[in-house]
Short mmCIF file of C-alpha atoms and ligand atoms in Angstrom, two decimals:
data_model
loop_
_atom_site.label_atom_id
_atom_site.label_comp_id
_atom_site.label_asym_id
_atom_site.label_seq_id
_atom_site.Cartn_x
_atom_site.Cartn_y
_atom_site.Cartn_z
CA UNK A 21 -30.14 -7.49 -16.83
CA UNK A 22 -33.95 -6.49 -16.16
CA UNK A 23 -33.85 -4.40 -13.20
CA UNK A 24 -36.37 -5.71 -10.11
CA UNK A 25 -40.14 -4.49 -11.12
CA UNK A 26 -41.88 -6.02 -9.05
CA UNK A 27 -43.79 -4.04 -6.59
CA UNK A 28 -42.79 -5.46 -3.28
CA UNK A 29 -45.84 -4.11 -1.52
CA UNK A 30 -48.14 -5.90 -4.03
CA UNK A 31 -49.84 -9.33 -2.38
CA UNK A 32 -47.83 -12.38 -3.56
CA UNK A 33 -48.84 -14.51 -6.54
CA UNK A 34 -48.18 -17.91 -5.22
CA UNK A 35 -45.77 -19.91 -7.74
CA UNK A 36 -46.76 -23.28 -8.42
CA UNK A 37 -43.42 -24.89 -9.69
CA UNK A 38 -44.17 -27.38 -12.05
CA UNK A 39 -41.76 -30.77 -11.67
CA UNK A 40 -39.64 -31.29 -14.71
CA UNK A 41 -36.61 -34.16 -14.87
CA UNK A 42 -33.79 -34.26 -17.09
CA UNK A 43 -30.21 -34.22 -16.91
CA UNK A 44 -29.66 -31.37 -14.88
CA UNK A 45 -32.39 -31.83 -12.53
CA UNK A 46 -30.35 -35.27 -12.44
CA UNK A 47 -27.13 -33.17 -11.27
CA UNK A 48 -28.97 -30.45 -8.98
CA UNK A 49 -30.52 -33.78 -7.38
CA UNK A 50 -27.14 -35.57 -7.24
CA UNK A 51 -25.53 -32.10 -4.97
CA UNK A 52 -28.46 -31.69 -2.86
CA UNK A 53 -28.15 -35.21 -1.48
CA UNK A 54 -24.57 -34.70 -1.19
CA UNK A 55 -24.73 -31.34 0.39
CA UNK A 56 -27.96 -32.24 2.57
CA UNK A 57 -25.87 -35.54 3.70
CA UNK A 58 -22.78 -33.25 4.97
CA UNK A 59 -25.17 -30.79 6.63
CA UNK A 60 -26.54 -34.03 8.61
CA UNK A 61 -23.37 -35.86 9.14
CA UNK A 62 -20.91 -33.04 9.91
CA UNK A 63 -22.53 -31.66 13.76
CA UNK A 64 -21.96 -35.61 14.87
CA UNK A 65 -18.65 -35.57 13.85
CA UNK A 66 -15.67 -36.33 16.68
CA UNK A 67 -12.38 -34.41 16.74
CA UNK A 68 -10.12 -35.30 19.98
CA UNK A 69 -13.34 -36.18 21.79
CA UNK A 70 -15.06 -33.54 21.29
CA UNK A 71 -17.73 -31.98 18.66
CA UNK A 72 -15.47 -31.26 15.26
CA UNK A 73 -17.71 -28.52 14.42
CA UNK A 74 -19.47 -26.44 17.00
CA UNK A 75 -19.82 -22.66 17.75
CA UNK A 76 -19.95 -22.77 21.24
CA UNK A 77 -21.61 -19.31 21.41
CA UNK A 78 -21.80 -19.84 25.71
CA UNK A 79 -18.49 -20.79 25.90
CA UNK A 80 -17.22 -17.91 23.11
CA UNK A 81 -15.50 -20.78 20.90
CA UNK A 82 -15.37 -21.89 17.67
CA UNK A 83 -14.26 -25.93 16.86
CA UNK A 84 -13.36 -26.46 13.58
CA UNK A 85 -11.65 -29.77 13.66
CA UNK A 86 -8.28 -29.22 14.83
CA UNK A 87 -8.34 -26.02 15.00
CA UNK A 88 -10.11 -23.77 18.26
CA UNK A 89 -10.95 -20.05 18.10
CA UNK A 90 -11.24 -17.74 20.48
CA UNK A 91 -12.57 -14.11 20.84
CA UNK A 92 -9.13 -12.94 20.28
CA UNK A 93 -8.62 -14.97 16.90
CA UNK A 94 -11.09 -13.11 15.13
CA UNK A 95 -8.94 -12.18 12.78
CA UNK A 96 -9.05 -15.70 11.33
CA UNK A 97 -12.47 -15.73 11.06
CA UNK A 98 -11.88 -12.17 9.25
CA UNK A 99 -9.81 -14.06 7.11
CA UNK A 100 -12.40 -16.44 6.13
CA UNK A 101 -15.58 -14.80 5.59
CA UNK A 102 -13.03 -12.31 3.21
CA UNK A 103 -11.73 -15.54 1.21
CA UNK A 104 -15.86 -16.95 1.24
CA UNK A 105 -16.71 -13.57 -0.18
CA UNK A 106 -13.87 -13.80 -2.55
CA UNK A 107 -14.85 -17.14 -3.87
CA UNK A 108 -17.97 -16.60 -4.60
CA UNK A 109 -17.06 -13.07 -6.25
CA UNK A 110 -15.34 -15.66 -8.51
CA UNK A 111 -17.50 -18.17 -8.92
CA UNK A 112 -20.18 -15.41 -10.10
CA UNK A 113 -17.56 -13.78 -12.09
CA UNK A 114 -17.03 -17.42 -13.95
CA UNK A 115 -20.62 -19.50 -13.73
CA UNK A 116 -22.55 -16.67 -13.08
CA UNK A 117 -25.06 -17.83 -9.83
CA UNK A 118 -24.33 -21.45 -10.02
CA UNK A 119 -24.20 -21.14 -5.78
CA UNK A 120 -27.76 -20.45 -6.14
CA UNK A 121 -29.32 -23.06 -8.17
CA UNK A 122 -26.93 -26.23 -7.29
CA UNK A 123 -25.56 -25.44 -3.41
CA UNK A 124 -27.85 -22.67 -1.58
CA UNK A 125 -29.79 -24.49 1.35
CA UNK A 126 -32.34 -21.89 0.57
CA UNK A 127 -32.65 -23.44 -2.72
CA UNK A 128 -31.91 -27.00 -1.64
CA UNK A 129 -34.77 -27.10 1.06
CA UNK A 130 -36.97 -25.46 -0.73
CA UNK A 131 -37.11 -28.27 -3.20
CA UNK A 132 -37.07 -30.99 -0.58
CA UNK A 133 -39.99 -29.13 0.96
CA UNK A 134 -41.49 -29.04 -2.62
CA UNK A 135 -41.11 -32.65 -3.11
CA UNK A 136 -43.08 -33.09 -0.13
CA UNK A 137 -46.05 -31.09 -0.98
CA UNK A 138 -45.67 -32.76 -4.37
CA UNK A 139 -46.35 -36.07 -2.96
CA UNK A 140 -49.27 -34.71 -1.01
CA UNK A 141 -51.06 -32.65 -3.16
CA UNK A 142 -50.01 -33.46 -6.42
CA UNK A 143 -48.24 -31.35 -9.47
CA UNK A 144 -48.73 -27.82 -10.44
CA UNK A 145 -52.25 -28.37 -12.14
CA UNK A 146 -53.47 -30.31 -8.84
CA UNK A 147 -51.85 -28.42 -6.74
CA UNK A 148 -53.43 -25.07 -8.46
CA UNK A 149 -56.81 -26.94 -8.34
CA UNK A 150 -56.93 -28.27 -4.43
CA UNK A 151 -56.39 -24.61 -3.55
CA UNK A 152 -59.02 -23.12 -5.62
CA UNK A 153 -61.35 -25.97 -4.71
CA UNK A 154 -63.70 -25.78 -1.42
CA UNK A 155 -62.37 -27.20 1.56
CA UNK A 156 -64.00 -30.69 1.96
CA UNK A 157 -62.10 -34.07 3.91
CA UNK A 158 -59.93 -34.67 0.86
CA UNK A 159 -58.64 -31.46 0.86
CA UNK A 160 -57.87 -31.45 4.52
CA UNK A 161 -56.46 -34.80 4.74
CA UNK A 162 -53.58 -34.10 2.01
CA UNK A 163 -52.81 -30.34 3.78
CA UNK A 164 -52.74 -31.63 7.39
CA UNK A 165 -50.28 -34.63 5.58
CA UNK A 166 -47.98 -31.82 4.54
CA UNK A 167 -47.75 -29.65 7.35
CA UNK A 168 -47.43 -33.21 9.69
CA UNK A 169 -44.47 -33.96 7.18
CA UNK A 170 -43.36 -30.53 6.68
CA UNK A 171 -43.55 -30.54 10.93
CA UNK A 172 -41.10 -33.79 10.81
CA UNK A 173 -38.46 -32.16 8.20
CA UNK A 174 -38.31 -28.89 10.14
CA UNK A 175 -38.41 -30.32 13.52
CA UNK A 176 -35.14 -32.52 11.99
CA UNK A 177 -33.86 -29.38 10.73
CA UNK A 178 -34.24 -26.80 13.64
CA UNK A 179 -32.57 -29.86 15.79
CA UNK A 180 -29.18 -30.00 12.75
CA UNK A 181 -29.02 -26.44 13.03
CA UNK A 182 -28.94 -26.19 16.61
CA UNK A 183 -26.74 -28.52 17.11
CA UNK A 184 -23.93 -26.43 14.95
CA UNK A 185 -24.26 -23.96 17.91
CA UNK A 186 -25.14 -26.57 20.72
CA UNK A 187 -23.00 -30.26 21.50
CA UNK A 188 -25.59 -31.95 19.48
CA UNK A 189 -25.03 -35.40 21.26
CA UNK A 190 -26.06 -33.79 24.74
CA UNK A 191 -28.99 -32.41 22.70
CA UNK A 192 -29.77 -35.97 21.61
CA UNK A 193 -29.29 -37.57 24.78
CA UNK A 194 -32.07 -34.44 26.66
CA UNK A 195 -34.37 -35.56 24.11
CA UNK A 196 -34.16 -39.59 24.46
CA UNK A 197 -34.60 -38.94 28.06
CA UNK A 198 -37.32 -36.32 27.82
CA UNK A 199 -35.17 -33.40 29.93
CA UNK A 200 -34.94 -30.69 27.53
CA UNK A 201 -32.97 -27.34 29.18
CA UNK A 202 -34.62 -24.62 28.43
CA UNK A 203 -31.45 -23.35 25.66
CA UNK A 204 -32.02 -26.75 23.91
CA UNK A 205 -35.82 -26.18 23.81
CA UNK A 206 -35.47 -22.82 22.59
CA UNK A 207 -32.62 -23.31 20.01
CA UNK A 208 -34.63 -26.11 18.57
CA UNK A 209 -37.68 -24.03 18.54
CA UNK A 210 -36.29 -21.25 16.84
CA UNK A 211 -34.83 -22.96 14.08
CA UNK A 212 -37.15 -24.97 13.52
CA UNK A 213 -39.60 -21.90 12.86
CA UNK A 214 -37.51 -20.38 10.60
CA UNK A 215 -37.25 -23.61 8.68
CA UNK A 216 -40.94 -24.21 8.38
CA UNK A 217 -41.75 -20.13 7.60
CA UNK A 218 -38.99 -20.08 4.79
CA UNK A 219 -38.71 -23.60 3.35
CA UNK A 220 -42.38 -23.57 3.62
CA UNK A 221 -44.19 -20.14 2.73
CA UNK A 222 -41.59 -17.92 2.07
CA UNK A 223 -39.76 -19.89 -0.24
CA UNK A 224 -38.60 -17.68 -3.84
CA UNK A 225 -39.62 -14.39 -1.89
CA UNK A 226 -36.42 -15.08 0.50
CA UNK A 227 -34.10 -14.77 -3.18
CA UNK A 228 -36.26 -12.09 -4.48
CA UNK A 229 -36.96 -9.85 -1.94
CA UNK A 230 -33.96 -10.80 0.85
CA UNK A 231 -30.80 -12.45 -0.22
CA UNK A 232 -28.15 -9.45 -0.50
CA UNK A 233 -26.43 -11.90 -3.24
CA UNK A 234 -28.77 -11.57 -5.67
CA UNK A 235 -28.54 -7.77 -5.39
CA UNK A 236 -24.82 -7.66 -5.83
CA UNK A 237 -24.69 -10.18 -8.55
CA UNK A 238 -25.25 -7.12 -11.08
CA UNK A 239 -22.01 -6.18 -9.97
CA UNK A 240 -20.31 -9.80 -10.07
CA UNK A 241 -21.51 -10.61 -13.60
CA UNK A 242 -20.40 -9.40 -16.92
CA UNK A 243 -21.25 -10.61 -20.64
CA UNK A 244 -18.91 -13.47 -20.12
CA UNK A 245 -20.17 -15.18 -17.08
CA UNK A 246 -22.15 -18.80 -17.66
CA UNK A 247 -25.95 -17.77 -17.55
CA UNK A 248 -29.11 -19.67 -18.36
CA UNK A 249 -30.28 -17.79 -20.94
CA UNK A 250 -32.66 -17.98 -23.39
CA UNK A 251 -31.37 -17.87 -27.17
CA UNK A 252 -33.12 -15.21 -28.53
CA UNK A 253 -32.14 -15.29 -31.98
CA UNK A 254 -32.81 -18.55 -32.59
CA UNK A 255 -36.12 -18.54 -30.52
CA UNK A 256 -37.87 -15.28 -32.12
CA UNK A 257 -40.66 -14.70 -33.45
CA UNK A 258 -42.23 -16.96 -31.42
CA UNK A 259 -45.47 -18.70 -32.28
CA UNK A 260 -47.77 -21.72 -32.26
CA UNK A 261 -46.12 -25.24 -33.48
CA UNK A 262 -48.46 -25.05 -36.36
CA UNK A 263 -47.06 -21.69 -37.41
CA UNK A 264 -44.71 -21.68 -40.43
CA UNK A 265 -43.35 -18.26 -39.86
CA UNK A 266 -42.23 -19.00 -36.15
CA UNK A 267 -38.66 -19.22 -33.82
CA UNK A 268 -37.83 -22.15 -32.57
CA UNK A 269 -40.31 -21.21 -29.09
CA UNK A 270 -43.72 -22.63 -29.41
CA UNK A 271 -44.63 -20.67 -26.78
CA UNK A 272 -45.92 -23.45 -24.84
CA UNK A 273 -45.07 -21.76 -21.85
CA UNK A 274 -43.31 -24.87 -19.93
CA UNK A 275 -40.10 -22.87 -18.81
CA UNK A 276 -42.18 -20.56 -17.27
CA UNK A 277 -44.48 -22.95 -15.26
CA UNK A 278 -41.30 -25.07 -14.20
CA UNK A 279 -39.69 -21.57 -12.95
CA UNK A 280 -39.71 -22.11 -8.75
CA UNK A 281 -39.47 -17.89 -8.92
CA UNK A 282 -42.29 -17.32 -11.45
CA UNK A 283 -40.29 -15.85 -14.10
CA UNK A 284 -39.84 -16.11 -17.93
CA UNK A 285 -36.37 -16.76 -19.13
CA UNK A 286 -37.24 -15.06 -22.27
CA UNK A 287 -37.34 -11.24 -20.50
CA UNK A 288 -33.80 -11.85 -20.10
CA UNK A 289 -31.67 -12.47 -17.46
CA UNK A 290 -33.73 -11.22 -14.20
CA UNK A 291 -32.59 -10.70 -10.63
CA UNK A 292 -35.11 -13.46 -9.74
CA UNK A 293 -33.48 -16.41 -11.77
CA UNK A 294 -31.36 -18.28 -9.30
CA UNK A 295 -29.93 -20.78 -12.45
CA UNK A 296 -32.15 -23.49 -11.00
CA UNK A 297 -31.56 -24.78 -14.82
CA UNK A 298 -35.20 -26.52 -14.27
CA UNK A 299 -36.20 -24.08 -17.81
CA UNK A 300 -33.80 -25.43 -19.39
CA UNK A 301 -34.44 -29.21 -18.38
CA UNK A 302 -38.26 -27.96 -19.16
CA UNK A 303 -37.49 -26.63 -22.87
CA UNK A 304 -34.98 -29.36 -23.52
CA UNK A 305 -38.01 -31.95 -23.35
CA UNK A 306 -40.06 -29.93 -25.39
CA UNK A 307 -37.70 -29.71 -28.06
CA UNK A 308 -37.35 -33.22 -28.32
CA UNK A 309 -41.14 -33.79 -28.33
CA UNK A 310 -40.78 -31.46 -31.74
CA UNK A 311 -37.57 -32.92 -32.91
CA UNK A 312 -35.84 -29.66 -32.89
CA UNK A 313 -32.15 -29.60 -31.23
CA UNK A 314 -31.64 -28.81 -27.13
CA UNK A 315 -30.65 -25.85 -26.13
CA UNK A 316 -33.61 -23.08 -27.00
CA UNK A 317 -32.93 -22.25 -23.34
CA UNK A 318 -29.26 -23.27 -22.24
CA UNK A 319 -26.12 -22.41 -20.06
CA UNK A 320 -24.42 -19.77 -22.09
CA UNK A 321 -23.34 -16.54 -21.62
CA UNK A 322 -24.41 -12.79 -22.71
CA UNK A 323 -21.87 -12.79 -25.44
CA UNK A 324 -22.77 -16.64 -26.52
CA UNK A 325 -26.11 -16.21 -26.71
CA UNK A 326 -25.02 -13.22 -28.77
CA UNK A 327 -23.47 -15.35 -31.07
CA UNK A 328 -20.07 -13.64 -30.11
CA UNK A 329 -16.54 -15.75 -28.11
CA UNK A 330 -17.37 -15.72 -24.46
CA UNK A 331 -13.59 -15.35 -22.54
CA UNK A 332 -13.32 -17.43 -19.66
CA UNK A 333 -9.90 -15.65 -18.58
CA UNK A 334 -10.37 -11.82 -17.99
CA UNK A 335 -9.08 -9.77 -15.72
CA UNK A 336 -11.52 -9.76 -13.15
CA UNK A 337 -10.95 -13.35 -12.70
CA UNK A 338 -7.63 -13.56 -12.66
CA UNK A 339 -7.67 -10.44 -10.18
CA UNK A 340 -9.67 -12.46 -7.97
CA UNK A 341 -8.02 -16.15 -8.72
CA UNK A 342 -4.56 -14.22 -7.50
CA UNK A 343 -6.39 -12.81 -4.24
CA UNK A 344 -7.62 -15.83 -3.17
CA UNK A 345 -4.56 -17.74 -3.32
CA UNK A 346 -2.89 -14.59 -1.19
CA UNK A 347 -5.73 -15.24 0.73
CA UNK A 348 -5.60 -18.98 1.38
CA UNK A 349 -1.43 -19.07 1.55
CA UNK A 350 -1.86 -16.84 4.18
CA UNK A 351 -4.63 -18.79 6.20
CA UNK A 352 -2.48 -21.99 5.92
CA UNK A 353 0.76 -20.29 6.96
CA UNK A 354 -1.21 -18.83 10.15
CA UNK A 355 -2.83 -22.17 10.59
CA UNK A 356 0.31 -24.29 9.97
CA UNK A 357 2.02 -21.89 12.24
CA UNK A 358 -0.09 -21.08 14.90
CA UNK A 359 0.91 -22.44 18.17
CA UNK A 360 -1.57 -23.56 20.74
CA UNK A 361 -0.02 -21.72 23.58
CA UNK A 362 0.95 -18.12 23.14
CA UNK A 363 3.33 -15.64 25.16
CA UNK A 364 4.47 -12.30 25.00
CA UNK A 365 6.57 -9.78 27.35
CA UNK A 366 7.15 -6.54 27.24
CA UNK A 367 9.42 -4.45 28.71
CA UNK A 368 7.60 -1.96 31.19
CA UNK A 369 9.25 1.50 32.37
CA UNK A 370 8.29 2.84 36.07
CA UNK A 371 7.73 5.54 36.43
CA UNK A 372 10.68 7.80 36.63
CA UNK A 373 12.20 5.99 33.59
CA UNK A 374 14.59 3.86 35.11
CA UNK A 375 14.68 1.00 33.11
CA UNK A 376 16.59 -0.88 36.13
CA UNK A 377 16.32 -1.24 40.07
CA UNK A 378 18.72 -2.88 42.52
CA UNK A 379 16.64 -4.86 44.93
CA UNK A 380 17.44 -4.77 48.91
CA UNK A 381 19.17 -7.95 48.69
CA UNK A 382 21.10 -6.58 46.38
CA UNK A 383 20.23 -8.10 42.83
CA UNK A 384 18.95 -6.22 39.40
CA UNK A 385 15.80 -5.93 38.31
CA UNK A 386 14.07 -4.97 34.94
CA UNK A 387 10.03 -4.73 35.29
CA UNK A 388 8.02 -6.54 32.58
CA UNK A 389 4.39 -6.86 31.71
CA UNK A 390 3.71 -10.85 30.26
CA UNK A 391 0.48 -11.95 28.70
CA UNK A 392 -0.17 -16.04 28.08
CA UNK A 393 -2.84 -17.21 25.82
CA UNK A 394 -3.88 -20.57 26.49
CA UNK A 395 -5.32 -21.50 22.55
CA UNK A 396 -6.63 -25.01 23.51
CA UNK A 397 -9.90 -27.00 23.81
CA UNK A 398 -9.01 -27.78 27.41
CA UNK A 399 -7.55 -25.64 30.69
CA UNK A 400 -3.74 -25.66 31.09
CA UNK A 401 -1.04 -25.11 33.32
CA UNK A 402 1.80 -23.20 32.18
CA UNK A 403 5.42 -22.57 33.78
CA UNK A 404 7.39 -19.74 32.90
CA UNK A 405 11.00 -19.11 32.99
CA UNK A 406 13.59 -16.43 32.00
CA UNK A 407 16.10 -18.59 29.57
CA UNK A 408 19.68 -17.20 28.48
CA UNK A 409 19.72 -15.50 31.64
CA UNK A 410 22.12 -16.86 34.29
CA UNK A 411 20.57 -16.94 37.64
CA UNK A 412 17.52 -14.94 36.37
CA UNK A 413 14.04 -15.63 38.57
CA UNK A 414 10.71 -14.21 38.19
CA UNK A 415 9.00 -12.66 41.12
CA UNK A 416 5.06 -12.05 40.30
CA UNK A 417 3.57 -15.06 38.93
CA UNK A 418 2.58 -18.13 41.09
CA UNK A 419 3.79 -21.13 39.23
CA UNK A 420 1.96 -23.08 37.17
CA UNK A 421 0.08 -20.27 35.61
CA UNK A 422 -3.77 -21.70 35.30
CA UNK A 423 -4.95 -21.17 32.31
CA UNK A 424 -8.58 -21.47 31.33
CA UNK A 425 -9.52 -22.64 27.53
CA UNK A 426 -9.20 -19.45 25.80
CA UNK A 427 -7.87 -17.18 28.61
CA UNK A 428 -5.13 -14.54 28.38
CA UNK A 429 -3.64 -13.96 31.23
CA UNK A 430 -1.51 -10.45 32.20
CA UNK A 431 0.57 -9.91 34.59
CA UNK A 432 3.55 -7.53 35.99
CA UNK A 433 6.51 -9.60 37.30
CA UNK A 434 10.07 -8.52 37.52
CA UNK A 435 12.71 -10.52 36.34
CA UNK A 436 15.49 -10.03 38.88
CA UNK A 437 19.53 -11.23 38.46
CA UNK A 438 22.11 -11.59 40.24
CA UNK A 439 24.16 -8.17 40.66
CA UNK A 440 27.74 -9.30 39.16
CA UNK A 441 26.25 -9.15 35.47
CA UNK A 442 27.92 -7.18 33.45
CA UNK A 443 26.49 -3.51 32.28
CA UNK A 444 24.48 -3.12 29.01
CA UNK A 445 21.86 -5.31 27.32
CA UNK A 446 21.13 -9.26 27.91
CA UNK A 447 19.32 -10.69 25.22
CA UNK A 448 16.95 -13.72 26.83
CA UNK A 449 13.96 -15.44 26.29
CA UNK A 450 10.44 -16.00 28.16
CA UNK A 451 9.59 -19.04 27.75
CA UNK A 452 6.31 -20.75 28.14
CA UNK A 453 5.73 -24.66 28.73
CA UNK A 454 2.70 -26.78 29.79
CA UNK A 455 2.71 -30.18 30.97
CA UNK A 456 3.41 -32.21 27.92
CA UNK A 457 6.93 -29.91 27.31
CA UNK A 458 5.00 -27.94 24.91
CA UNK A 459 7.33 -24.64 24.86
CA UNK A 460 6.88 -21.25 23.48
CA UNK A 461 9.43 -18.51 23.89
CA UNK A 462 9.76 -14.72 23.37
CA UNK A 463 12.09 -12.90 22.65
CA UNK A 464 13.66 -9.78 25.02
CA UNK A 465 16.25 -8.32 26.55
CA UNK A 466 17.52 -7.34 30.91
CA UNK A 467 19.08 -4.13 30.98
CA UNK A 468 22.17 -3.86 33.64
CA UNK A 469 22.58 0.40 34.14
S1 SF4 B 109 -35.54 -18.65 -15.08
FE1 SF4 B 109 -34.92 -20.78 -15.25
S2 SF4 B 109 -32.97 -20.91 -14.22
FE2 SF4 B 109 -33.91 -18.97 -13.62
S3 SF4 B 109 -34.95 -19.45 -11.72
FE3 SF4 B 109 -36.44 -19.69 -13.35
S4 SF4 B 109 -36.31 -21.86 -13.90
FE4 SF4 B 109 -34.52 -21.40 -12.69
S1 SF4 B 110 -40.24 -24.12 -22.95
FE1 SF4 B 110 -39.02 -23.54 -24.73
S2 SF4 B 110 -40.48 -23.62 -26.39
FE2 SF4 B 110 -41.71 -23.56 -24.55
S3 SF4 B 110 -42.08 -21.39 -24.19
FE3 SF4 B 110 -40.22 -21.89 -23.07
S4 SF4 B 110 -38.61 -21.37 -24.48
FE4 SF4 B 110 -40.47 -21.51 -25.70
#
């Protein structure tokens, strides 16, 4: 892989992405209106009445769908940005940075952003011509166009992405009615500028210059992951059409200008390609314009375009195939058996290490410290009781227990008993209920000296 040589303190070269079609610019189109769709659809979403996806950031929660996190469950969201990591270790491992080219929003907006300026100023050639022309009212009227369209898609944009950390139909209804709070206002406004700065300037220097992935990637990738890659050995020496000594590359230079990062495939795989596959769509019609076969530039890998097997199955991906599925049986088991009240007692020795006290009406106690975690969307009330105990009450807790969405509660209490119990250990259990005869227990045990 060619090693990053650009000079990152050098002024940018603007890139002037020329439009190619073809049949994967067919399938990159096909995902991004899939994936934009979801994006749009999935903040509006209902789960039990409430937003199915929403990181409540004010209220320290996290909806997704059924399930609700809380500070406390961090561990699942641990879990998850582990298994994310994972998966796209393997991905990379297998197709190389197919994320990139076919599911990145960076990517995906860029383009839509792209397609707009395309229909306002024109392709690359007119588009490399209005900027290098003097400003007149022609010139004007297509840029203020853009940026009034470009104003519309981010404005759309900052409001979707705001509304993944805000209840996006209370966002919807401050607009209609013109009573924006101020956190609406400036969620909206924030996102909204970082849409219109990246999709719109920044662009290919975010996946040059920024995105940690494409630095790691030299790590992910080995001589059998799916590349686009340019085949060498079939392209070289390359030369005019006219010339009888040449590759199959005319050197027309149309994989180069359809590159959105300004690079040519033919270096070799660079840090800067983000498998957009739009060289390949852009050498595939040029072959056929010269009835040679497809595939000068081409998904392949290191070794294929090498002319050696490329291995799928290697250990690296079957190391990471078998810890993702440890992975995601263990998020389903803790999903599956995660219950949406939580309890737990311990036993708690005063000091002087008596483990027992008689009371002065003459009953046993045993001290314990209890914590409840109320897991759900909505406030509770929860009752606790000692069962397997006979004539067992709790003195310390004011039944029902209120229970805030999200709150743990502690508290000391001492389980008392009636004195006739025999001596030794009583194995019992807390257990926690709420309204609708949801019950958790725990396990312990009363101690008779
Ligand atoms: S080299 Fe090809 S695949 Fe890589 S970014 Fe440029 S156009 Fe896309
Ligand atoms: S588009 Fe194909 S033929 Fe033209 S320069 Fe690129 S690799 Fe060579």
């Amino acid at each position: 892989m060619e090693l990053p040589g650009t000079d990152i303190t050098a002024p940018r070269k603007k890139v002037y992405p020329r439009h190619v079609e073809g049949r994967l610019r067919n399938l990159r189109t096909f995902f991004s209106i899939l994936l934009q769709g979801l994006l749009f659809l999935i903040p509006w979403l209902q789960w039990e009445g409430r937003q199915a996806m929403l990181a409540d950031v004010p209220g320290r929660k996290l909806f997704l769908f059924g399930l609700v996190l809380h500070p406390q469950d961090t561990y699942f969201l641990h879990l998850l940005l582990i298994s994310g990591a994972i998966t796209l270790f393997l991905v990379s491992a297998i197709a190389g940075r197919m994320w990139c080219g076919y599911a990145c929003p960076q990517t995906i907006f860029t383009q839509s952003f792209l397609m707009v300026e395309r229909w306002f100023e024109g392709d690359r050639a007119a588009r490399i011509r209005l900027d290098r022309s003097p400003w007149n009212a022609e010139k004007l009227a297509r840029k203020l166009g853009k940026r009034a369209a470009w104003c519309v898609m981010g404005g759309w944009l900052g409001f979707t992405f705001a509304g993944y950390f805000l209840p996006i139909r209370e966002m919807a209804a401050q607009l209609l009615s013109g009573q924006v709070s101020t956190t609406t206002g400036l969620a909206m406004a924030f996102f909204t500028a970082i849409s219109l700065f990246d999709f719109g300037y920044f662009r290919e220097q975010f996946c040059c210059y920024l995105c940690p992935y494409a630095r790691f990637q030299g790590a992910m990738l080995d001589s059998n992951s799916l590349i686009v890659g340019y085949d060498a050995r079939r392209g070289e020496p390359r030369g005019k059409l006219k010339d009888p000594a040449r590759g199959s590359c005319i050197d027309c230079g149309m994989c180069v200008q359809a590159c959105p990062t300004g690079i040519d495939i033919r270096k070799g795989l660079q840090l800067e390609c983000i498998a957009c596959t739009a060289c390949v769509d852009a050498c595939d019609a040029v072959m056929d314009k010269i009835e040679q076969p497809r595939g000068l530039v081409r998904y392949s890998s290191l070794n294929g375009l090498e002319g050696k097997p490329t291995r799928v199955l290697r250990p690296r991906v079957l190391l990471y195939s078998a810890l993702l599925l440890a992975l995601g049986s263990l998020l389903v088991y803790l999903v599956w058996n995660r219950s949406p009240l939580g309890v737990d007692a311990i036993r708690v020795v005063p000091p002087g290490g008596q483990l027992a006290a008689t009371t002065p009406d003459g009953r046993i106690s045993n001290v314990f410290k209890i914590n409840l975690i109320n897991r759900l969307a909505v406030p509770e009330q929860v009752w606790i009781e000692a069962e397997g105990l006979e004539g067992a009450e709790i003195v310390g807790l004011q039944a029902p227990v209120q229970l805030k969405s999200g709150q743990v509660f502690e508290a000391q209490v001492l389980v008392l008993v009636p004195q006739k119990m025999a001596r030794g250990s009583h194995p019992f259990r807390f257990q926690a209920h709420n309204q609708k005869d949801l019950k958790i227990s725990k396990e312990s045990s009363f101690f008779v000296p």
